[in-house]
XYZ file of N, CA and C in Angstrom:
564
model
N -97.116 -71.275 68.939
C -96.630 -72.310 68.036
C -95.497 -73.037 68.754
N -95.837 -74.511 68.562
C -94.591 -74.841 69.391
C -93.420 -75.221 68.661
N -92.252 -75.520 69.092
C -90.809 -75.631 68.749
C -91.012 -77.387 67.290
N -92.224 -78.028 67.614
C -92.425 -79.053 66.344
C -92.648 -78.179 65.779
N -93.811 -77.171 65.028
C -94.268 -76.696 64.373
C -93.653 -75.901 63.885
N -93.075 -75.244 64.575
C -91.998 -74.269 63.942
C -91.169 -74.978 62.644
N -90.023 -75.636 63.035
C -89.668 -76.697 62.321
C -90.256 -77.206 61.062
N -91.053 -77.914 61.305
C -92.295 -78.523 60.112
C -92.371 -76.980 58.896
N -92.495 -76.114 59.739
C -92.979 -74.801 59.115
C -91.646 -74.342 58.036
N -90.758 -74.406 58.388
C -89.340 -73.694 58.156
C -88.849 -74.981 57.347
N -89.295 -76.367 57.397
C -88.435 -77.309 56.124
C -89.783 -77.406 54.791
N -90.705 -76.612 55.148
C -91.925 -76.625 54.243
C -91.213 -75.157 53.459
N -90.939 -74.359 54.034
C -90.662 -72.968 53.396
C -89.448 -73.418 52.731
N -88.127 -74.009 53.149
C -86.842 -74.424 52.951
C -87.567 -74.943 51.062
N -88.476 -76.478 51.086
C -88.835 -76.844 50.007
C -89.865 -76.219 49.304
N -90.587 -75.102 49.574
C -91.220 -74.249 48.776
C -89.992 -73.479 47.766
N -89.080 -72.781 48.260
C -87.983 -71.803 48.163
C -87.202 -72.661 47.487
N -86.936 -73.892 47.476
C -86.153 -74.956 46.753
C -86.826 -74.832 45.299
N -88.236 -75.634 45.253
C -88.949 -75.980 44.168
C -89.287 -74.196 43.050
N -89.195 -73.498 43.778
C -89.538 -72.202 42.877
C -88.099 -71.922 42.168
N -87.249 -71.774 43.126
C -86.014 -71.128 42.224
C -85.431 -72.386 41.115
N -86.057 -73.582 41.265
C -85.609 -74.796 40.555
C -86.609 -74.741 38.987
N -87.670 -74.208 39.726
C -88.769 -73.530 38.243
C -88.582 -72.254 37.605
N -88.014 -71.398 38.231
C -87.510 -70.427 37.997
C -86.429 -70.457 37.009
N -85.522 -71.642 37.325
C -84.392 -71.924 36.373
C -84.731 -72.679 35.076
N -85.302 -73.706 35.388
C -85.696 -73.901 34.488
C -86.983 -73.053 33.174
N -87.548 -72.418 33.914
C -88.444 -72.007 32.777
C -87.355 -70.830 32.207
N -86.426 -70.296 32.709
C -85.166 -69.202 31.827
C -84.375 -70.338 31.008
N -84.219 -71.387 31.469
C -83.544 -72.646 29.958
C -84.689 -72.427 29.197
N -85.864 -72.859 29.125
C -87.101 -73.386 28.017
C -86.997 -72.217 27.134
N -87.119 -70.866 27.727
C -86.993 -69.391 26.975
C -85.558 -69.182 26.013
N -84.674 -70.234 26.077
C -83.271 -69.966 25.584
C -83.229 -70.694 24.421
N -83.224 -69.918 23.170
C -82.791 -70.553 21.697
C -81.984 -71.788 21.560
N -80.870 -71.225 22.252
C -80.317 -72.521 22.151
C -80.430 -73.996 22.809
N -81.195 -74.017 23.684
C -81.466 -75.151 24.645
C -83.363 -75.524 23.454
N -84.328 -74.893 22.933
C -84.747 -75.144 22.037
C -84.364 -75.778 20.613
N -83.406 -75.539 20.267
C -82.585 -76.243 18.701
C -82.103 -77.577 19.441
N -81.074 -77.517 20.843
C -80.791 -78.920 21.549
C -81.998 -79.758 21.529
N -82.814 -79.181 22.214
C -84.268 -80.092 22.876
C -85.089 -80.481 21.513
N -84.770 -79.969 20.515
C -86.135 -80.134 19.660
C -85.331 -80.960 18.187
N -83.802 -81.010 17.999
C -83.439 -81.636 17.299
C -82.790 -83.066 16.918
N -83.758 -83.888 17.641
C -83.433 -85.203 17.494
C -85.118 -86.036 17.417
N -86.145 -84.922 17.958
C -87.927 -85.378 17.384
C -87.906 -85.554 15.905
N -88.688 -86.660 16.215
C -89.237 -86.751 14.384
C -89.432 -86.143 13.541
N -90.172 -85.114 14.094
C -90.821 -84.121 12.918
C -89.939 -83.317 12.770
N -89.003 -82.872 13.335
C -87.751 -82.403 13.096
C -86.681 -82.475 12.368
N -86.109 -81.400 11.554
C -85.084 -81.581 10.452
C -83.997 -80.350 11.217
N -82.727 -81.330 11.065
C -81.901 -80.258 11.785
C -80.143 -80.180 10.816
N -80.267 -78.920 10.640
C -79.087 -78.976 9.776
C -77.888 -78.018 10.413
N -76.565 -78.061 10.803
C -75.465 -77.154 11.346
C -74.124 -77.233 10.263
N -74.647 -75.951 9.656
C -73.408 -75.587 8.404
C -72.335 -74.543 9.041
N -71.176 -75.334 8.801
C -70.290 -74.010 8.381
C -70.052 -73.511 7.432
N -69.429 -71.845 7.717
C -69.515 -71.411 6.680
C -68.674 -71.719 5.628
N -67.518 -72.344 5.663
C -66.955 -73.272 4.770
C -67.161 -73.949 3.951
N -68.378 -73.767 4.173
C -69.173 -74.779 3.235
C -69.388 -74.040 1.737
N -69.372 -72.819 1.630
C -69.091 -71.488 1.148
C -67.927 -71.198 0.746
N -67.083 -71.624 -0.242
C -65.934 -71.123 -0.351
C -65.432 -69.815 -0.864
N -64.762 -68.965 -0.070
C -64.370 -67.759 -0.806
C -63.218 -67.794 -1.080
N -62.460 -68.729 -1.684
C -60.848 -68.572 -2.250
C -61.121 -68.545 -3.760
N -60.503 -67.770 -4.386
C -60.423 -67.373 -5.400
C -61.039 -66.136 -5.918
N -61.995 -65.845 -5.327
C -63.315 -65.262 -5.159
C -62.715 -63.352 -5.345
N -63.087 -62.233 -6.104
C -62.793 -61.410 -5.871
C -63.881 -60.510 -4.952
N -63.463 -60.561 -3.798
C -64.511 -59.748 -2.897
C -63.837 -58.469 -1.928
N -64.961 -57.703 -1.685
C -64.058 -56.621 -1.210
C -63.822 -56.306 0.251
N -62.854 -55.633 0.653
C -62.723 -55.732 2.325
C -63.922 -55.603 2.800
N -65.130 -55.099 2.943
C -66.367 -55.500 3.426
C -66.859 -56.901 3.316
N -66.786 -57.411 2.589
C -67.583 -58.912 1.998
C -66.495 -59.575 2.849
N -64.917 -59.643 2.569
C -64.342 -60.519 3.211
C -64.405 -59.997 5.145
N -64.734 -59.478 5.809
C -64.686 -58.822 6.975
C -65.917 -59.830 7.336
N -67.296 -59.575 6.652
C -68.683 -60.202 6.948
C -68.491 -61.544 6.841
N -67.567 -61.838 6.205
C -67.202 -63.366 5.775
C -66.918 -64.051 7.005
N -65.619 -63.552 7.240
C -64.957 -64.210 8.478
C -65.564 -63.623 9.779
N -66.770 -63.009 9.606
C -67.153 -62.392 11.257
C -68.308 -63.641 11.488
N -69.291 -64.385 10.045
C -69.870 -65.485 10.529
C -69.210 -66.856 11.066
N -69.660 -67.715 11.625
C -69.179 -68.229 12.259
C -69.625 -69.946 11.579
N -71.733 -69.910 11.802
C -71.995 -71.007 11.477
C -73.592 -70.628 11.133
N -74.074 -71.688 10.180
C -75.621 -71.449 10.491
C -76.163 -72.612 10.994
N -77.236 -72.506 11.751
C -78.277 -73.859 12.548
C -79.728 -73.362 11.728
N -80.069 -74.817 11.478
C -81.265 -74.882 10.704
C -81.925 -75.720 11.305
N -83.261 -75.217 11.782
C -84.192 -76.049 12.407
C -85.176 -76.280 11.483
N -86.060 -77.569 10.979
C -87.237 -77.206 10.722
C -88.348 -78.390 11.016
N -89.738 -77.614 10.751
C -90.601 -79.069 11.935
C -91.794 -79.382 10.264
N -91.478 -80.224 10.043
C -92.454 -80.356 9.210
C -94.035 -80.797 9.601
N -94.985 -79.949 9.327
C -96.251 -80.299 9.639
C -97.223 -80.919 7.839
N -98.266 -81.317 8.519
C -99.154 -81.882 7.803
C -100.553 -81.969 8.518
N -101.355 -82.183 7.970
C -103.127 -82.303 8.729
C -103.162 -82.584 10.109
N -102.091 -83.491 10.303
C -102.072 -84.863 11.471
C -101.035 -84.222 12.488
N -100.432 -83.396 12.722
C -99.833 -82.684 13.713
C -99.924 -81.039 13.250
N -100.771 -80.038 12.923
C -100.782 -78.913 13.052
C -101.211 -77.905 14.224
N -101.511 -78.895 15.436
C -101.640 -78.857 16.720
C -100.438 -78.074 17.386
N -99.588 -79.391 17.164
C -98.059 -79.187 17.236
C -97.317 -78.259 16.691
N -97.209 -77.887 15.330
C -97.185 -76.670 15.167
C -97.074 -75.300 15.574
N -98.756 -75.512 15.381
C -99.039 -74.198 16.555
C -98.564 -73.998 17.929
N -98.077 -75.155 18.840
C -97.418 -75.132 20.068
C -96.371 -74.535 19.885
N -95.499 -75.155 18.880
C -94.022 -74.550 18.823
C -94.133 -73.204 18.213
N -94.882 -72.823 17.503
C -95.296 -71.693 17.043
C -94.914 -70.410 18.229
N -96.207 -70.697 19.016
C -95.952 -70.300 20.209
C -94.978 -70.068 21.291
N -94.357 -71.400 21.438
C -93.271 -71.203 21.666
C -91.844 -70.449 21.185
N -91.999 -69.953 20.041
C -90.602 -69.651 19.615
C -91.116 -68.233 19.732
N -92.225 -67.972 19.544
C -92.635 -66.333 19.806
C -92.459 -65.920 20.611
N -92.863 -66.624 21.750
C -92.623 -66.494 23.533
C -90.806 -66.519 23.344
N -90.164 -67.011 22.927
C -88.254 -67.020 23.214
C -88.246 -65.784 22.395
N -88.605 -65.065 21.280
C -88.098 -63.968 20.371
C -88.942 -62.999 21.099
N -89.611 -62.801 22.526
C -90.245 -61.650 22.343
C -89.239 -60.966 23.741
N -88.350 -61.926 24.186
C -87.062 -61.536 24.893
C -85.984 -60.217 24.189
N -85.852 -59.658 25.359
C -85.955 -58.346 24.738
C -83.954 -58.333 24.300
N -83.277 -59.299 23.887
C -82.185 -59.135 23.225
C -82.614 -59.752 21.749
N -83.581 -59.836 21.472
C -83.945 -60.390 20.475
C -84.773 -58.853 19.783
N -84.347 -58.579 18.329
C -84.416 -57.161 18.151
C -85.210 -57.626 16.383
N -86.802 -57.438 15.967
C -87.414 -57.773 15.245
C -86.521 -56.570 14.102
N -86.283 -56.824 12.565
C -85.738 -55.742 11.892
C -87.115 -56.068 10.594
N -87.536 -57.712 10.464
C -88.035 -57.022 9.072
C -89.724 -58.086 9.586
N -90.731 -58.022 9.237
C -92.041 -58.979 9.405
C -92.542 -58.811 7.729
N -93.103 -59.972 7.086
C -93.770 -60.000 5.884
C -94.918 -60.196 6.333
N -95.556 -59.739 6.117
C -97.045 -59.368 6.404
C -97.991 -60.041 5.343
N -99.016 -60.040 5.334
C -100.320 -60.284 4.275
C -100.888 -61.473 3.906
N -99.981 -62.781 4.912
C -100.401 -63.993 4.707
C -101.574 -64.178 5.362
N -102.533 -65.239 4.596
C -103.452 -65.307 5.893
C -102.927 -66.520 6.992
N -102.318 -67.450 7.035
C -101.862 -68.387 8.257
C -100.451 -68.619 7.825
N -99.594 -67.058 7.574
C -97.980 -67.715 7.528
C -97.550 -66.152 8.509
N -96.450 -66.602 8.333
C -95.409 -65.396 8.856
C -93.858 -65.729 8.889
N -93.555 -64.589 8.484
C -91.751 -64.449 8.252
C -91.596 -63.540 8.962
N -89.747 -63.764 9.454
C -89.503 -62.180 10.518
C -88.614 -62.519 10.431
N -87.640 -61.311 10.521
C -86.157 -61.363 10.592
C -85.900 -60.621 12.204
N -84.873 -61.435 12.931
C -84.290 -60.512 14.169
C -82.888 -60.678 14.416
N -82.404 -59.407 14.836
C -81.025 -59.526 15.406
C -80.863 -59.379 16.499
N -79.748 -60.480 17.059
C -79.259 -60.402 18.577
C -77.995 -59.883 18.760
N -77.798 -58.688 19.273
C -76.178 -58.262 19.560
C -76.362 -57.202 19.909
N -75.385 -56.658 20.360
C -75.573 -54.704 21.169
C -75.471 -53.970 20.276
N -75.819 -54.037 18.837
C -75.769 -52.921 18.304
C -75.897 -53.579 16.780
N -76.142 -52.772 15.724
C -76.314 -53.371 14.093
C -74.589 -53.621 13.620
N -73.400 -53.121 14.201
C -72.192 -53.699 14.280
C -71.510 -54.582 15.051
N -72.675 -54.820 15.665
C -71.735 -55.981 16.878
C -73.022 -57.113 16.945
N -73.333 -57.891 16.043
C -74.416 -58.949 16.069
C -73.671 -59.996 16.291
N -74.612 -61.046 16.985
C -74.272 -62.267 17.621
C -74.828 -63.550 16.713
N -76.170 -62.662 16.358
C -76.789 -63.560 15.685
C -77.895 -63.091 14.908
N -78.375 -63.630 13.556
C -79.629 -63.312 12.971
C -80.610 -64.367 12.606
N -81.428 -64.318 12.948
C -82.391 -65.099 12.690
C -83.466 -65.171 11.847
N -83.904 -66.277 10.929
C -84.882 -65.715 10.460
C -86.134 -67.039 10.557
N -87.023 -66.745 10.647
C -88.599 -67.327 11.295
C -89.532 -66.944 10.555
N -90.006 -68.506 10.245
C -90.893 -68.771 9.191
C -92.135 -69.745 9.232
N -93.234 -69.133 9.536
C -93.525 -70.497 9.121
C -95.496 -70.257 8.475
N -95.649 -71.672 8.088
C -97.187 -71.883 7.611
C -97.956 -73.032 7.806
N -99.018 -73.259 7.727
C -99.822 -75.098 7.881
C -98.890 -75.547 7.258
N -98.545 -75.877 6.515
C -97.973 -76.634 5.172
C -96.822 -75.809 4.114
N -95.287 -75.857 4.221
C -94.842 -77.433 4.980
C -94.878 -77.506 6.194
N -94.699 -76.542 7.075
C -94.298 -75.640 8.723
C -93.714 -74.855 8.775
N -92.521 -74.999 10.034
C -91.868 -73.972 10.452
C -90.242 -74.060 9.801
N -89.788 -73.078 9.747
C -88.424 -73.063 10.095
C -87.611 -71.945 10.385
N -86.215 -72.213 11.192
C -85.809 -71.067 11.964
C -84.439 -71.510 11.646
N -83.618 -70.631 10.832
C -82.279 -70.224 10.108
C -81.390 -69.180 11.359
N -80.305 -69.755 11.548
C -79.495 -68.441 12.859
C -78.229 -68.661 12.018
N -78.310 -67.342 11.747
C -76.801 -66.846 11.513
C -75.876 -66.844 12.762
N -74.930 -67.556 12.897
C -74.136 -67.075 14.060
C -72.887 -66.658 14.227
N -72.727 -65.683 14.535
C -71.247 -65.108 14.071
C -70.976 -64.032 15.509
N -69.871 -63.589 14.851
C -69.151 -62.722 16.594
C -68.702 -61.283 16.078
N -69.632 -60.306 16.205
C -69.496 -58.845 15.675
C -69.565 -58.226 14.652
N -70.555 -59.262 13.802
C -71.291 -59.109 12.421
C -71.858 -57.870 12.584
N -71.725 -57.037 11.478
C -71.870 -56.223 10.941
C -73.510 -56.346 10.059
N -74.346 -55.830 10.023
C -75.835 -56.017 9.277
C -75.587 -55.430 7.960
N -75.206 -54.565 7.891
C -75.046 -54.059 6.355
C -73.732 -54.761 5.726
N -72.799 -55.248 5.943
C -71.767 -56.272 5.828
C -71.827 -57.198 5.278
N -72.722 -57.847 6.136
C -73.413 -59.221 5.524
C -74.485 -59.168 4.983
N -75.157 -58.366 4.988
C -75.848 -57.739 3.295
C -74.986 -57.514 2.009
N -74.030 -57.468 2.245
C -73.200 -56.978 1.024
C -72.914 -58.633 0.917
N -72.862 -59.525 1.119
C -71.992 -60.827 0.809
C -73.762 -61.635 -0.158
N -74.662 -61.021 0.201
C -75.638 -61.406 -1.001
C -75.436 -61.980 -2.402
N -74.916 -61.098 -3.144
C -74.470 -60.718 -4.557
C -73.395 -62.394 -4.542
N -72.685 -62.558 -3.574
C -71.537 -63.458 -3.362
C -71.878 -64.925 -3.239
N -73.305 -64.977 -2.724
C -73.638 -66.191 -2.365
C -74.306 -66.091 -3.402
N -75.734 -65.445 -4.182
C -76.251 -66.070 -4.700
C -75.547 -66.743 -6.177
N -74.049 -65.909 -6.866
C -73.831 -66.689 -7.102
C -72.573 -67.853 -7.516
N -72.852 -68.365 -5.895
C -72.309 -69.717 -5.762
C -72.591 -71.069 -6.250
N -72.076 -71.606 -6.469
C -72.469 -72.986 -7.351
C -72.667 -74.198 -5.925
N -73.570 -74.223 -5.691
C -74.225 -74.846 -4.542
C -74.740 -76.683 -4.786
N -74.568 -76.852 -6.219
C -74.510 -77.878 -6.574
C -73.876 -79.165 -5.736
N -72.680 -79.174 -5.295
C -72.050 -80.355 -4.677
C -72.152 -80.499 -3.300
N -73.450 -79.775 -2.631
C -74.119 -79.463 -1.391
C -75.143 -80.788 -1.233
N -75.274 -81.187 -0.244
C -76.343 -82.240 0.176
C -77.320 -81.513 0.447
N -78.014 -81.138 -0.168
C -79.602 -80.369 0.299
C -80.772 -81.212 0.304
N -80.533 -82.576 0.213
C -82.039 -83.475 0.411
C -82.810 -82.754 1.600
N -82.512 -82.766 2.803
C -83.451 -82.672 3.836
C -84.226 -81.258 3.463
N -83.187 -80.400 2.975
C -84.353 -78.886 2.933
C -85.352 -79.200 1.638
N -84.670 -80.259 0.401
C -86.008 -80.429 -0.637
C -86.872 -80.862 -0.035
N -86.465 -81.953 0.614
C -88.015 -82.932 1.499
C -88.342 -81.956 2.293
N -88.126 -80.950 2.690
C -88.650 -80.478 3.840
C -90.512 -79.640 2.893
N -89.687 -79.201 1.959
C -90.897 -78.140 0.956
C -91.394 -79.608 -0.192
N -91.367 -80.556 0.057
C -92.279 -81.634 -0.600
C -93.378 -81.760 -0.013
């Protein structure tokens, strides 16, 4: 082989070795929740909602050092949702796919699946090192009609049984002076 070829050989390997670790990186973004809610919340079919938990007021409120602990350990929730109909259930099913492929990453920890639908599915998962130290919970939903949607709790050392206890607290909240158009339209 001569001293051209060599060369030729070694800036071909240089841009092989370029283009892989550049796919490499990128396909570990596409797999990342959060670069999915970025990428997918400004499409049409897309409904995207980011609450704090403030939105929630607990002043006045008699709750107990557990409830207030779970309180202040959330942080925010992100609400994605894709509304389908006849005319994109294609699509759907892509993202479908897709979000299964990001939750089957193994910090992603399945706790509850509803079973028995024939074309739906619900699942609850937690992300964090342990059921006292959660990062995040998620919950994933979807059917033909309306679609999908994907709810993340996000908080910093949430507690699972904690914020189970703040149930009783939310449901009842007077949620009335809340803008909830987009989630009615979403189930129209």
């Amino acid at each position: 082989m001569n001293a051209m070829s060599y060369m030729n050989l070694l800036t071909l390997l240089r841009r092989l070795m370029m283009l892989t670790a550049v796919g490499v990186f990128l396909g570990c973004q596409s797999s990342d929740l959060d670069l999915y809610f970025v990428d997918h919340q400004e499409q049409d079919d897309f409904i995207t909602l980011d609450i704090p938990k403030t939105i929630i007021s607990m002043e006045g409120r008699d709750l107990t050092t557990r409830q207030l602990e779970a309180y202040e350990s959330v942080e925010k929730l992100n609400i994605l949702m894709f509304k389908s109909d006849s005319t994109n259930l294609e699509q759907l099913n892509t993202e479908v796919a897709t979000l299964n492929t990001i939750f089957k990453d193994s910090k992603y920890e399945q706790l509850m699946k509803l079973g028995g639908f024939k074309e739906a599915d619900v699942k609850l998962m937690i992300n964090g090192d342990d059921d006292n130290a959660l990062d995040e919970m998620v919950f994933f939903g979807y059917m033909p009609s309306p679609g999908m949607a994907i709810v993340r709790v996000l908080g910093d050392d949430m507690k699972l049984e904690d914020i189970m206890s703040l149930a009783p607290v939310i449901k009842n909240t007077d949620l009335s002076s809340l803008d909830l158009e987009p989630i009615k339209a979403f189930f129209q």
